[in-house]
N, CA, C and O atoms as a Tripos MOL2 file, in Angstrom:
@<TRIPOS>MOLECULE
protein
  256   255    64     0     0
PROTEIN
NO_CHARGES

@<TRIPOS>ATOM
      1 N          37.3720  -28.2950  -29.5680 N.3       1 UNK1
      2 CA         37.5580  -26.8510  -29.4450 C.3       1 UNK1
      3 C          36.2060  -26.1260  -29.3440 C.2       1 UNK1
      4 O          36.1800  -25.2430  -28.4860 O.2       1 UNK1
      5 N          35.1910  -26.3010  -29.9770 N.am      2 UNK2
      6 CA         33.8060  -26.1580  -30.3310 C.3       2 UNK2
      7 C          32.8180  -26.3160  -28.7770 C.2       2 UNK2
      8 O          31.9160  -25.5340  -28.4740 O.2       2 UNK2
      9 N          33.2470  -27.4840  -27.9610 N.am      3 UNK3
     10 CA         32.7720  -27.4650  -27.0120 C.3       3 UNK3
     11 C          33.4800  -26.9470  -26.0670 C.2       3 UNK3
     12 O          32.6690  -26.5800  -25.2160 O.2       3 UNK3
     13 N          34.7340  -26.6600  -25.6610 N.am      4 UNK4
     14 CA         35.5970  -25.5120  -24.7990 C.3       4 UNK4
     15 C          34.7780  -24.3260  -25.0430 C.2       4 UNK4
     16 O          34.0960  -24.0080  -24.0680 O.2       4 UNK4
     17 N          34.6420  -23.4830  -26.2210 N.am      5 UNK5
     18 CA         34.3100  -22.5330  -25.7810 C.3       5 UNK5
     19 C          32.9680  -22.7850  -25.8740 C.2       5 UNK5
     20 O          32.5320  -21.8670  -25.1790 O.2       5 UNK5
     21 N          31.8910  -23.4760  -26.3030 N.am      6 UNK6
     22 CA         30.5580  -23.3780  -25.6380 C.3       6 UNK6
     23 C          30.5550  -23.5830  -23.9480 C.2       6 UNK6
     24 O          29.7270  -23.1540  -23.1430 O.2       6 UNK6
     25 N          31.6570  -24.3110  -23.7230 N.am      7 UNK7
     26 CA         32.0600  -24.3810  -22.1790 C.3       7 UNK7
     27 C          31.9280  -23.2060  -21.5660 C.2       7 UNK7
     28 O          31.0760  -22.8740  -20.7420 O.2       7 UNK7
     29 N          32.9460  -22.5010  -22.0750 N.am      8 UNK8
     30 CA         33.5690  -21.1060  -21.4790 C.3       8 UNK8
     31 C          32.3970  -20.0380  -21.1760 C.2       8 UNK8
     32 O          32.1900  -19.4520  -20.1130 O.2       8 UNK8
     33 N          31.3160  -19.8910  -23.0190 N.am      9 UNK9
     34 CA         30.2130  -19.0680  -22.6820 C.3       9 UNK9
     35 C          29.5690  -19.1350  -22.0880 C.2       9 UNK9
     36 O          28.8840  -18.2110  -21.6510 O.2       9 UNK9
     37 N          29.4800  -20.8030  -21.6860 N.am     10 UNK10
     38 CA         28.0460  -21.1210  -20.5390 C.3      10 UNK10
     39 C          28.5730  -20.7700  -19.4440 C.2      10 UNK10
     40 O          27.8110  -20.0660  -18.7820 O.2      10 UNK10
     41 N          29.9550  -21.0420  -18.7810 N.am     11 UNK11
     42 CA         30.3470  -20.2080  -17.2690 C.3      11 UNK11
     43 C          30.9330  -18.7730  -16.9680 C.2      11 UNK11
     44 O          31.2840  -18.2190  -15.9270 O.2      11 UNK11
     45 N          30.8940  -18.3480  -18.4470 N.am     12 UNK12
     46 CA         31.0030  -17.0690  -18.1740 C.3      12 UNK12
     47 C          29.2820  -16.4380  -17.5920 C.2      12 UNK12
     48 O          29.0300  -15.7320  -16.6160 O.2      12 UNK12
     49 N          28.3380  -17.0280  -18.6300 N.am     13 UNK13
     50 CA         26.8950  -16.7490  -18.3870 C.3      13 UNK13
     51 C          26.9530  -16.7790  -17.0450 C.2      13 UNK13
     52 O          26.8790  -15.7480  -16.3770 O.2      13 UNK13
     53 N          27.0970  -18.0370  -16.4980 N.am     14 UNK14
     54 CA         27.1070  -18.3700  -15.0050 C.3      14 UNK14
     55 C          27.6930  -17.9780  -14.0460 C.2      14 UNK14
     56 O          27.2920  -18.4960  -13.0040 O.2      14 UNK14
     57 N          28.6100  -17.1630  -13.9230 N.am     15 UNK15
     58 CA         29.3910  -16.3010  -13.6070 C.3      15 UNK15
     59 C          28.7550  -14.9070  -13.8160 C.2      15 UNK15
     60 O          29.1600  -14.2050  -12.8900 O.2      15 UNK15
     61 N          28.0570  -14.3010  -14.5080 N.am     16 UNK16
     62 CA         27.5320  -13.1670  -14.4670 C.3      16 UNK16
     63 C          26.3120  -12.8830  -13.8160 C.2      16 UNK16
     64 O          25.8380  -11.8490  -13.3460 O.2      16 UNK16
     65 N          25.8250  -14.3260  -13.9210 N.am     17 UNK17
     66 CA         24.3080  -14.2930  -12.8910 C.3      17 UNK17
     67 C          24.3300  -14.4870  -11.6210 C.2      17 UNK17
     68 O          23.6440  -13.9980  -10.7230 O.2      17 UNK17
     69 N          25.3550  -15.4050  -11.6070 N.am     18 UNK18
     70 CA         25.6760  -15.5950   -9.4730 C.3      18 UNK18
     71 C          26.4150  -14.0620   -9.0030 C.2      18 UNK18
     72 O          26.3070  -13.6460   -7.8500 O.2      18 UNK18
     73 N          27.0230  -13.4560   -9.8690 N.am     19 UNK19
     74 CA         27.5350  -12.3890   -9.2970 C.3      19 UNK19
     75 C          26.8880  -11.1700   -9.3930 C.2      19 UNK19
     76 O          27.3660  -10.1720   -8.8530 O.2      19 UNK19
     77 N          25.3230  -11.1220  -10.3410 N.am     20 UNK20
     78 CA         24.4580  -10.0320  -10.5420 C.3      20 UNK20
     79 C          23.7850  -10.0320   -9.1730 C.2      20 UNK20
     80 O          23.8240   -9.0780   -8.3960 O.2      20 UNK20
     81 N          23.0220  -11.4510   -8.8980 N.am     21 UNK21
     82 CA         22.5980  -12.1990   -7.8400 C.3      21 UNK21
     83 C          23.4160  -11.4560   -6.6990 C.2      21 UNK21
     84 O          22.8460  -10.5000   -6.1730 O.2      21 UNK21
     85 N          24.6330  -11.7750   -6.2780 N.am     22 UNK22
     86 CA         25.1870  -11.7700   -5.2870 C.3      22 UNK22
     87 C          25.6820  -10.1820   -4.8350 C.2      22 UNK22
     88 O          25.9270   -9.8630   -3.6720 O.2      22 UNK22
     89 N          25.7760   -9.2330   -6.0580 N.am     23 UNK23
     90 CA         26.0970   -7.8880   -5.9950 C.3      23 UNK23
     91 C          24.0730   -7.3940   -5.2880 C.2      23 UNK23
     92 O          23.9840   -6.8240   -4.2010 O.2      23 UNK23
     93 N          23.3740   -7.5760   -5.7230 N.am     24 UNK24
     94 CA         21.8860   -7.2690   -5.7090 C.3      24 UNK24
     95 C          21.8570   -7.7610   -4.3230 C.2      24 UNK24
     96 O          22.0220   -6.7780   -3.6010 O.2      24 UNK24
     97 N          21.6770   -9.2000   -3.3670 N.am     25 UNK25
     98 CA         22.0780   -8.9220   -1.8860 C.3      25 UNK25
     99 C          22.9940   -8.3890   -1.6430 C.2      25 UNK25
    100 O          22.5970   -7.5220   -0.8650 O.2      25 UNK25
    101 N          24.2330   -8.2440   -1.7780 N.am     26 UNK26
    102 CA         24.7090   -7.2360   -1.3230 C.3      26 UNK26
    103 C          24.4020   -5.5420   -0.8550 C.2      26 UNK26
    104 O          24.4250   -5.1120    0.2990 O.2      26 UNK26
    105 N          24.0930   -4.6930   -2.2130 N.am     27 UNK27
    106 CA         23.1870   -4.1830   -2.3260 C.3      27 UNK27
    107 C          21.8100   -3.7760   -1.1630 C.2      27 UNK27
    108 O          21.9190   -2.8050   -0.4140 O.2      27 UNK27
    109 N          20.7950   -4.4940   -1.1600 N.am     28 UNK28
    110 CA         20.1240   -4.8840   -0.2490 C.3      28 UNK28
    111 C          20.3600   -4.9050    1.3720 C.2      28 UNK28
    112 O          19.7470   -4.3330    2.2730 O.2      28 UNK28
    113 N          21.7220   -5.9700    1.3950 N.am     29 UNK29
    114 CA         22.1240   -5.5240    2.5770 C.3      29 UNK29
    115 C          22.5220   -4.7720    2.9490 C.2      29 UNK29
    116 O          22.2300   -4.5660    4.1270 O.2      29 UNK29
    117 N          23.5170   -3.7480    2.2460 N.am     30 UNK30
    118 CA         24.1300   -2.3950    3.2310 C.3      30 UNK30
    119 C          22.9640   -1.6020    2.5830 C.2      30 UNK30
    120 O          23.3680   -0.4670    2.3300 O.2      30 UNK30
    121 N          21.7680   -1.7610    2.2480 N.am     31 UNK31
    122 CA         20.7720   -0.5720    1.9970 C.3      31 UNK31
    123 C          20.2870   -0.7030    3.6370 C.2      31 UNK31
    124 O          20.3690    0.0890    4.5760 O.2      31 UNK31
    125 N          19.7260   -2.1270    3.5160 N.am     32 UNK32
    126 CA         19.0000   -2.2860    5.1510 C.3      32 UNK32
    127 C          19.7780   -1.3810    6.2740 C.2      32 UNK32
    128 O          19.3210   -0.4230    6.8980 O.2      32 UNK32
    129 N          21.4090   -2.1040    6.3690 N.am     33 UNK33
    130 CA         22.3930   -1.4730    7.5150 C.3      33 UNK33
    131 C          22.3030   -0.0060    7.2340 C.2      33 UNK33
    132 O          21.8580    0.7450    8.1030 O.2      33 UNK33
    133 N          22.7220    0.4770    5.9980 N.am     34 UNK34
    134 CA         22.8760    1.8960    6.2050 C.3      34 UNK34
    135 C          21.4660    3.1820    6.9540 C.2      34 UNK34
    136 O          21.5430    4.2390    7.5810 O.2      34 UNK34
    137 N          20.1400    2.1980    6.3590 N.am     35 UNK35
    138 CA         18.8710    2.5270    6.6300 C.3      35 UNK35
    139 C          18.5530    2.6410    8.4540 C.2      35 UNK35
    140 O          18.0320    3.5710    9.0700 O.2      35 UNK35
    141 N          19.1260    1.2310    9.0080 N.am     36 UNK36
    142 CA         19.0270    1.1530   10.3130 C.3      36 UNK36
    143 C          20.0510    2.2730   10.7810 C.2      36 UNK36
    144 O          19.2970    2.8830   11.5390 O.2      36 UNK36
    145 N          20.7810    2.6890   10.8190 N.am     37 UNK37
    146 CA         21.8610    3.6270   11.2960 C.3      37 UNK37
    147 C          21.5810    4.5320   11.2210 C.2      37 UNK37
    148 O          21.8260    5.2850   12.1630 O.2      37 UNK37
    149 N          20.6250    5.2220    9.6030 N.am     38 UNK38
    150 CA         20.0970    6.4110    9.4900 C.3      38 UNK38
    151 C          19.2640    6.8020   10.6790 C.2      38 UNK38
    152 O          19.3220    7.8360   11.3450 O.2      38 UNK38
    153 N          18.3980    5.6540   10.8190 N.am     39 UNK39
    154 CA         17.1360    5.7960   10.9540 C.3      39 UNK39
    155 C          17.3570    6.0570   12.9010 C.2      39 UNK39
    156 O          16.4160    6.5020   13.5590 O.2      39 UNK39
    157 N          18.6230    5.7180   13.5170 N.am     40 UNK40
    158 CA         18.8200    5.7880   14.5130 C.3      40 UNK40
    159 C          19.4330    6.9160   14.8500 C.2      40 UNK40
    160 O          19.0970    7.4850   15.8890 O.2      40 UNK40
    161 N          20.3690    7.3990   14.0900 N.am     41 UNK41
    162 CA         20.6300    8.5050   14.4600 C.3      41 UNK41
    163 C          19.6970    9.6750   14.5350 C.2      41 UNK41
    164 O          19.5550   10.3000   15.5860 O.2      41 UNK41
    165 N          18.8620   10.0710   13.0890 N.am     42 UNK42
    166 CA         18.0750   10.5670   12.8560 C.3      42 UNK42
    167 C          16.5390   10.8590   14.4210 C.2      42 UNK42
    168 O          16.0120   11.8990   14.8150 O.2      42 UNK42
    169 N          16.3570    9.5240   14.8140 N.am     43 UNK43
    170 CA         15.6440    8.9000   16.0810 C.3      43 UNK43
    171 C          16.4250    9.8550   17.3470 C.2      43 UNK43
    172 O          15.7850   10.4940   18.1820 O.2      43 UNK43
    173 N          17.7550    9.8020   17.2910 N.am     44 UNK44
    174 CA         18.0760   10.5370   18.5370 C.3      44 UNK44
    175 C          18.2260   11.7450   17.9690 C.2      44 UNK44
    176 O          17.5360   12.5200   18.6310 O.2      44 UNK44
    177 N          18.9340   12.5010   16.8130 N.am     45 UNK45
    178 CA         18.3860   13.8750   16.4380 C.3      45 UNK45
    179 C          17.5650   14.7020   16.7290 C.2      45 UNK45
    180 O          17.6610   15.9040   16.9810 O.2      45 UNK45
    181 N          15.9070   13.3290   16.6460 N.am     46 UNK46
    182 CA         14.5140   14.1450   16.9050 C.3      46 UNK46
    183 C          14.2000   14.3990   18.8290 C.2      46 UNK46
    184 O          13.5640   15.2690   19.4240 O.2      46 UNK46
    185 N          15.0380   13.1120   19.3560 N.am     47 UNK47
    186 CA         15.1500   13.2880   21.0460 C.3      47 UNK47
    187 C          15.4410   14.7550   21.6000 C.2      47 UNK47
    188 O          14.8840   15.5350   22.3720 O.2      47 UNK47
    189 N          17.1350   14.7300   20.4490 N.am     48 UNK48
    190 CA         17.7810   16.0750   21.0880 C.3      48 UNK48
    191 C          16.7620   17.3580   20.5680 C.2      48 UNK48
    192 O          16.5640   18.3610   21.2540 O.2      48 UNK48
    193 N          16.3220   17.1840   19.5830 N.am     49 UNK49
    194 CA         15.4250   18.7260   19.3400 C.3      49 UNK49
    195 C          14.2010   18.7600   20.3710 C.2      49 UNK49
    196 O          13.8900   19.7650   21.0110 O.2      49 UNK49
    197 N          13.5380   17.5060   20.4440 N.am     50 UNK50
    198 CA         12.8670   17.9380   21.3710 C.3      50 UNK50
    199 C          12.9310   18.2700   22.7230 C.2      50 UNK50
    200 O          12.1250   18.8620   23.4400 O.2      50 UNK50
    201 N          13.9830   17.8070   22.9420 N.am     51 UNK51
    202 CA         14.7410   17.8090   25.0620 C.3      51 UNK51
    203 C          15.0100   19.7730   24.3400 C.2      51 UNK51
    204 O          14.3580   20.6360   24.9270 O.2      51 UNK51
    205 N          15.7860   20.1560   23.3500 N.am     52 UNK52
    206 CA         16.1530   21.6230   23.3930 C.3      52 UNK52
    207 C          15.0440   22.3680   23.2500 C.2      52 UNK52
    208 O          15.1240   23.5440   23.6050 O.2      52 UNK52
    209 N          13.6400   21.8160   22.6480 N.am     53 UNK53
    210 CA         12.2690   22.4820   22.4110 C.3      53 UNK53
    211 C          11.6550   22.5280   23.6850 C.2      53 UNK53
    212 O          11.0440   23.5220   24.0750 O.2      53 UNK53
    213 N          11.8240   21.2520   24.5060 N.am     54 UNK54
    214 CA         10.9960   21.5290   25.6610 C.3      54 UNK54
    215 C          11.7630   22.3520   26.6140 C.2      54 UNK54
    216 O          11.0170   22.6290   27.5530 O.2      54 UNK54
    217 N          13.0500   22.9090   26.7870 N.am     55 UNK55
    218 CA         14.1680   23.6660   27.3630 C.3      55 UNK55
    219 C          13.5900   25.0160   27.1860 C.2      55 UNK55
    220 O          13.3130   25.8890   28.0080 O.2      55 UNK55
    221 N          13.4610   24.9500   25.6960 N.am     56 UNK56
    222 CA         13.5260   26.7320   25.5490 C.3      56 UNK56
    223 C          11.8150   26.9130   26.1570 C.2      56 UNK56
    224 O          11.4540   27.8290   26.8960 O.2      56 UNK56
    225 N          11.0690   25.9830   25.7200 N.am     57 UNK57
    226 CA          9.3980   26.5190   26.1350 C.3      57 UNK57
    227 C           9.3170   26.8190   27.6510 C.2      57 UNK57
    228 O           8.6050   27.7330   28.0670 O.2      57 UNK57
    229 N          10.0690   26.0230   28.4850 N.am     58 UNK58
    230 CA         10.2880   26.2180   30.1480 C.3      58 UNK58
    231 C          10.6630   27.5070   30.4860 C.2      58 UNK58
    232 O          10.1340   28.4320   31.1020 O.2      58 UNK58
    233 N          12.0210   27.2670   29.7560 N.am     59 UNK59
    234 CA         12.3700   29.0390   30.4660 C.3      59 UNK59
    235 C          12.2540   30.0150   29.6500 C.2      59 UNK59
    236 O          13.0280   30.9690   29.7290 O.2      59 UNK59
    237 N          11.1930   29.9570   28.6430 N.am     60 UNK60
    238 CA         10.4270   31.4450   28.3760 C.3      60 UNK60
    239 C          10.2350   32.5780   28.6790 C.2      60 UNK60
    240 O           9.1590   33.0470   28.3090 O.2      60 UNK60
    241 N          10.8580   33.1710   29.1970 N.am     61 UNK61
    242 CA         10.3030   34.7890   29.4900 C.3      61 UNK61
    243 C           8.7610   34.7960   29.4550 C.2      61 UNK61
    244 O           8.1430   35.3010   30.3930 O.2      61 UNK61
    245 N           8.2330   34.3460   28.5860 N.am     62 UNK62
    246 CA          6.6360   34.5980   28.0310 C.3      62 UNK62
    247 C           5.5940   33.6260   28.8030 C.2      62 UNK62
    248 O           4.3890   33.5810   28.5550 O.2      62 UNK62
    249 N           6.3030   32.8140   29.8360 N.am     63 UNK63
    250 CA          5.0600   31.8200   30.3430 C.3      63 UNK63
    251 C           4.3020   32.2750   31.1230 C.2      63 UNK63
    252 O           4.6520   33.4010   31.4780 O.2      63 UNK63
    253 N           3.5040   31.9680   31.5210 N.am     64 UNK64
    254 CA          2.4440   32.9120   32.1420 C.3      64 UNK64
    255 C           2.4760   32.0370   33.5510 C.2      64 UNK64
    256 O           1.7590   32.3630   34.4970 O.2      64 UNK64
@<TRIPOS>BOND
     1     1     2 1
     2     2     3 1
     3     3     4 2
     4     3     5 am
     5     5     6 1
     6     6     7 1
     7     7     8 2
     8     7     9 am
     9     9    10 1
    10    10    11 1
    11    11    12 2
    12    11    13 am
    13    13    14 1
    14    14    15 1
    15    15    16 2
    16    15    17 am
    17    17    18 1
    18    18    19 1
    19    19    20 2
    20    19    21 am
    21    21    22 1
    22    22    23 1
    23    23    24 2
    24    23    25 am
    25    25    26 1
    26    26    27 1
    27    27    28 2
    28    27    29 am
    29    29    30 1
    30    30    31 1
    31    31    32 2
    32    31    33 am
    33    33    34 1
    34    34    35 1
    35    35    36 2
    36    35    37 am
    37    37    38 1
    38    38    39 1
    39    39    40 2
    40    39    41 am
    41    41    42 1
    42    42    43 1
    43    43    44 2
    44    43    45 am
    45    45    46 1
    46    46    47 1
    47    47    48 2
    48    47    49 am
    49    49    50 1
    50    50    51 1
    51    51    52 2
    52    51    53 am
    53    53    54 1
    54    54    55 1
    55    55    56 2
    56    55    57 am
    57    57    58 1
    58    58    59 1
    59    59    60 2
    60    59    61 am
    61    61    62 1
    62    62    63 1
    63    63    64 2
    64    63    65 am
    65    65    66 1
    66    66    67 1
    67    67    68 2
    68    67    69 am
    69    69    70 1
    70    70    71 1
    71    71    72 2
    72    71    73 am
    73    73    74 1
    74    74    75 1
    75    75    76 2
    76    75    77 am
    77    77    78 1
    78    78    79 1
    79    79    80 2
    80    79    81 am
    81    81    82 1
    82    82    83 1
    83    83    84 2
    84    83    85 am
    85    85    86 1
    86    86    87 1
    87    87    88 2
    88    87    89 am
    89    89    90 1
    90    90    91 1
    91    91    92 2
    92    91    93 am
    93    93    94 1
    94    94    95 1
    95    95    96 2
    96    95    97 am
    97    97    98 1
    98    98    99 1
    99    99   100 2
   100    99   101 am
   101   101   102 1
   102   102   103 1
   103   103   104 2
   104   103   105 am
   105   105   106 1
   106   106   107 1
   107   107   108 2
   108   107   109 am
   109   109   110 1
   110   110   111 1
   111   111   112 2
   112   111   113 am
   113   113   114 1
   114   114   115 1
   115   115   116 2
   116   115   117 am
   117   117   118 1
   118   118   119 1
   119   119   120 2
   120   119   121 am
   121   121   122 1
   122   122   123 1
   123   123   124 2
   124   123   125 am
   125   125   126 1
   126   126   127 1
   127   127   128 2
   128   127   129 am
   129   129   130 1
   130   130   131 1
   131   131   132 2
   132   131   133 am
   133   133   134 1
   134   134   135 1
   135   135   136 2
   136   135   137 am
   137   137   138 1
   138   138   139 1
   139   139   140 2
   140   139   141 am
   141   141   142 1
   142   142   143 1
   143   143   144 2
   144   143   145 am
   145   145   146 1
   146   146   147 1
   147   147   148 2
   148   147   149 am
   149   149   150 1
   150   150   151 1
   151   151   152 2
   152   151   153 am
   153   153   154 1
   154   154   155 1
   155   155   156 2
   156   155   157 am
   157   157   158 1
   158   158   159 1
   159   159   160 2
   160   159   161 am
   161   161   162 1
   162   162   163 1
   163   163   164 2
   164   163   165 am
   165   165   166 1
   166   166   167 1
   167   167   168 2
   168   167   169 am
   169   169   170 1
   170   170   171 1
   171   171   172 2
   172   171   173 am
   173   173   174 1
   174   174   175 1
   175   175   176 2
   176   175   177 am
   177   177   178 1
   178   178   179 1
   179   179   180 2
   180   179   181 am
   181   181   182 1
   182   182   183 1
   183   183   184 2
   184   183   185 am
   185   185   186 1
   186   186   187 1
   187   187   188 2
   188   187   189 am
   189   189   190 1
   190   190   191 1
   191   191   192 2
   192   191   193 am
   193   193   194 1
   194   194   195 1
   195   195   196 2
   196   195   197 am
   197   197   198 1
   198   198   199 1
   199   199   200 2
   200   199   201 am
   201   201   202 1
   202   202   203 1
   203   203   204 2
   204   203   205 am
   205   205   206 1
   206   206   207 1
   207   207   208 2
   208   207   209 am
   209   209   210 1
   210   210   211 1
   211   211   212 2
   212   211   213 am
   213   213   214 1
   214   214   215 1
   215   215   216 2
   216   215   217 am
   217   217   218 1
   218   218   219 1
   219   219   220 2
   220   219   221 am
   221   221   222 1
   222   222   223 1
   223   223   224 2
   224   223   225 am
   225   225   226 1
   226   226   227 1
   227   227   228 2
   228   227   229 am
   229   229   230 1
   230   230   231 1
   231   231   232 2
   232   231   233 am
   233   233   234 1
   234   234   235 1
   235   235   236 2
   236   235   237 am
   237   237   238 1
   238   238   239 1
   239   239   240 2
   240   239   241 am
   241   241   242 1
   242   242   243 1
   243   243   244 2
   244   243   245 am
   245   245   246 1
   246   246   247 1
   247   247   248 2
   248   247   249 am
   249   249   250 1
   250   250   251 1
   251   251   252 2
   252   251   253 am
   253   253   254 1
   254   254   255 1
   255   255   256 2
@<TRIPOS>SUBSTRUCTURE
     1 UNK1         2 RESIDUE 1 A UNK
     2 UNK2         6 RESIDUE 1 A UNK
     3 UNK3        10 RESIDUE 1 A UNK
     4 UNK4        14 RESIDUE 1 A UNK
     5 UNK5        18 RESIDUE 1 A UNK
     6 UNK6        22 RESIDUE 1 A UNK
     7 UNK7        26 RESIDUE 1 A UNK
     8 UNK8        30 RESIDUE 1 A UNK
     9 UNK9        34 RESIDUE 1 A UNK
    10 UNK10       38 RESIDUE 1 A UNK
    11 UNK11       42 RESIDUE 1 A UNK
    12 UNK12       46 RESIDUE 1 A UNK
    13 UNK13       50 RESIDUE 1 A UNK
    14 UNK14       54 RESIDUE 1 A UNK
    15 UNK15       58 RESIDUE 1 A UNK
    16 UNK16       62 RESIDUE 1 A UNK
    17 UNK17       66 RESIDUE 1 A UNK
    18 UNK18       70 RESIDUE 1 A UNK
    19 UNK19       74 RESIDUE 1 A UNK
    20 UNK20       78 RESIDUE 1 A UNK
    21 UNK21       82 RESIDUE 1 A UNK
    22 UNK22       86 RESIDUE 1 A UNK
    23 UNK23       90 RESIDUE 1 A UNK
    24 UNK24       94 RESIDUE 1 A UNK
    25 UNK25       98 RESIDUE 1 A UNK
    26 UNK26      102 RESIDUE 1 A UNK
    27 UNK27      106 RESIDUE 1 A UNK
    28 UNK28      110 RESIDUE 1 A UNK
    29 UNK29      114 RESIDUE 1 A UNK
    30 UNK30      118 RESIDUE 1 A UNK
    31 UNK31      122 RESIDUE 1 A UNK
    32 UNK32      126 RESIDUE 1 A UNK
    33 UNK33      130 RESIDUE 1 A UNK
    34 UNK34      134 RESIDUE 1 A UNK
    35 UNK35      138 RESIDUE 1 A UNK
    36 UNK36      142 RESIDUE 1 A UNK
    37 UNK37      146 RESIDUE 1 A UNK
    38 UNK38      150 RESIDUE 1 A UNK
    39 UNK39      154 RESIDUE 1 A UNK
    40 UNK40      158 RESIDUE 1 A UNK
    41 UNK41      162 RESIDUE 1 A UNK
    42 UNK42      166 RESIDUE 1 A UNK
    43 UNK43      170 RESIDUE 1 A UNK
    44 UNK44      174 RESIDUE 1 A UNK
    45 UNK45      178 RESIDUE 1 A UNK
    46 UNK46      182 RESIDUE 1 A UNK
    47 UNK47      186 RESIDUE 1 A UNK
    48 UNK48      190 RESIDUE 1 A UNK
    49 UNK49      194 RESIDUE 1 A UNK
    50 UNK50      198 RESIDUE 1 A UNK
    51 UNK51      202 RESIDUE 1 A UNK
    52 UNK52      206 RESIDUE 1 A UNK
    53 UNK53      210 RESIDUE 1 A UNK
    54 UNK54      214 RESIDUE 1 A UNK
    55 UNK55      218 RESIDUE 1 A UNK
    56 UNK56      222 RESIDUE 1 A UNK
    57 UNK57      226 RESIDUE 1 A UNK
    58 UNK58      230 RESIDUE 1 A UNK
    59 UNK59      234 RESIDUE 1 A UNK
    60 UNK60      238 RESIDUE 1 A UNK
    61 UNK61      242 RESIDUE 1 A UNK
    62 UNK62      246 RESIDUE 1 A UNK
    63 UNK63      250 RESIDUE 1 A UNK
    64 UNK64      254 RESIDUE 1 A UNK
């Protein structure tokens, strides 16, 4: 009985570390994915402001 549950505590242990482990890549990974997606949209965001920045500077009233 004595060694069942020293059994049990050692794979519960083991069980909490492969799954700390495995939550932490996890983690990691949808940080990366969510980061790349940001970082792309954000990328064409700065396209569209500038295509509407260089729009409005063209047809200025004020260009000389």
């Amino acid at each position: 009985m004595i060694g069942f549950l020293i059994a049990l505590v050692i794979g519960f242990w083991l069980l909490k570390v492969v799954f700390k482990i495995g939550f932490k890549l996890l983690g990691f990974i949808f940080t990366i994915v969510i980061g790349l997606f940001l970082l792309r949209v954000f990328l064409w965001f700065g396209v569209a402001v500038l295509a509407i920045a260089g729009v409005a500077l063209l047809a200025s009233p004020f260009n000389n």
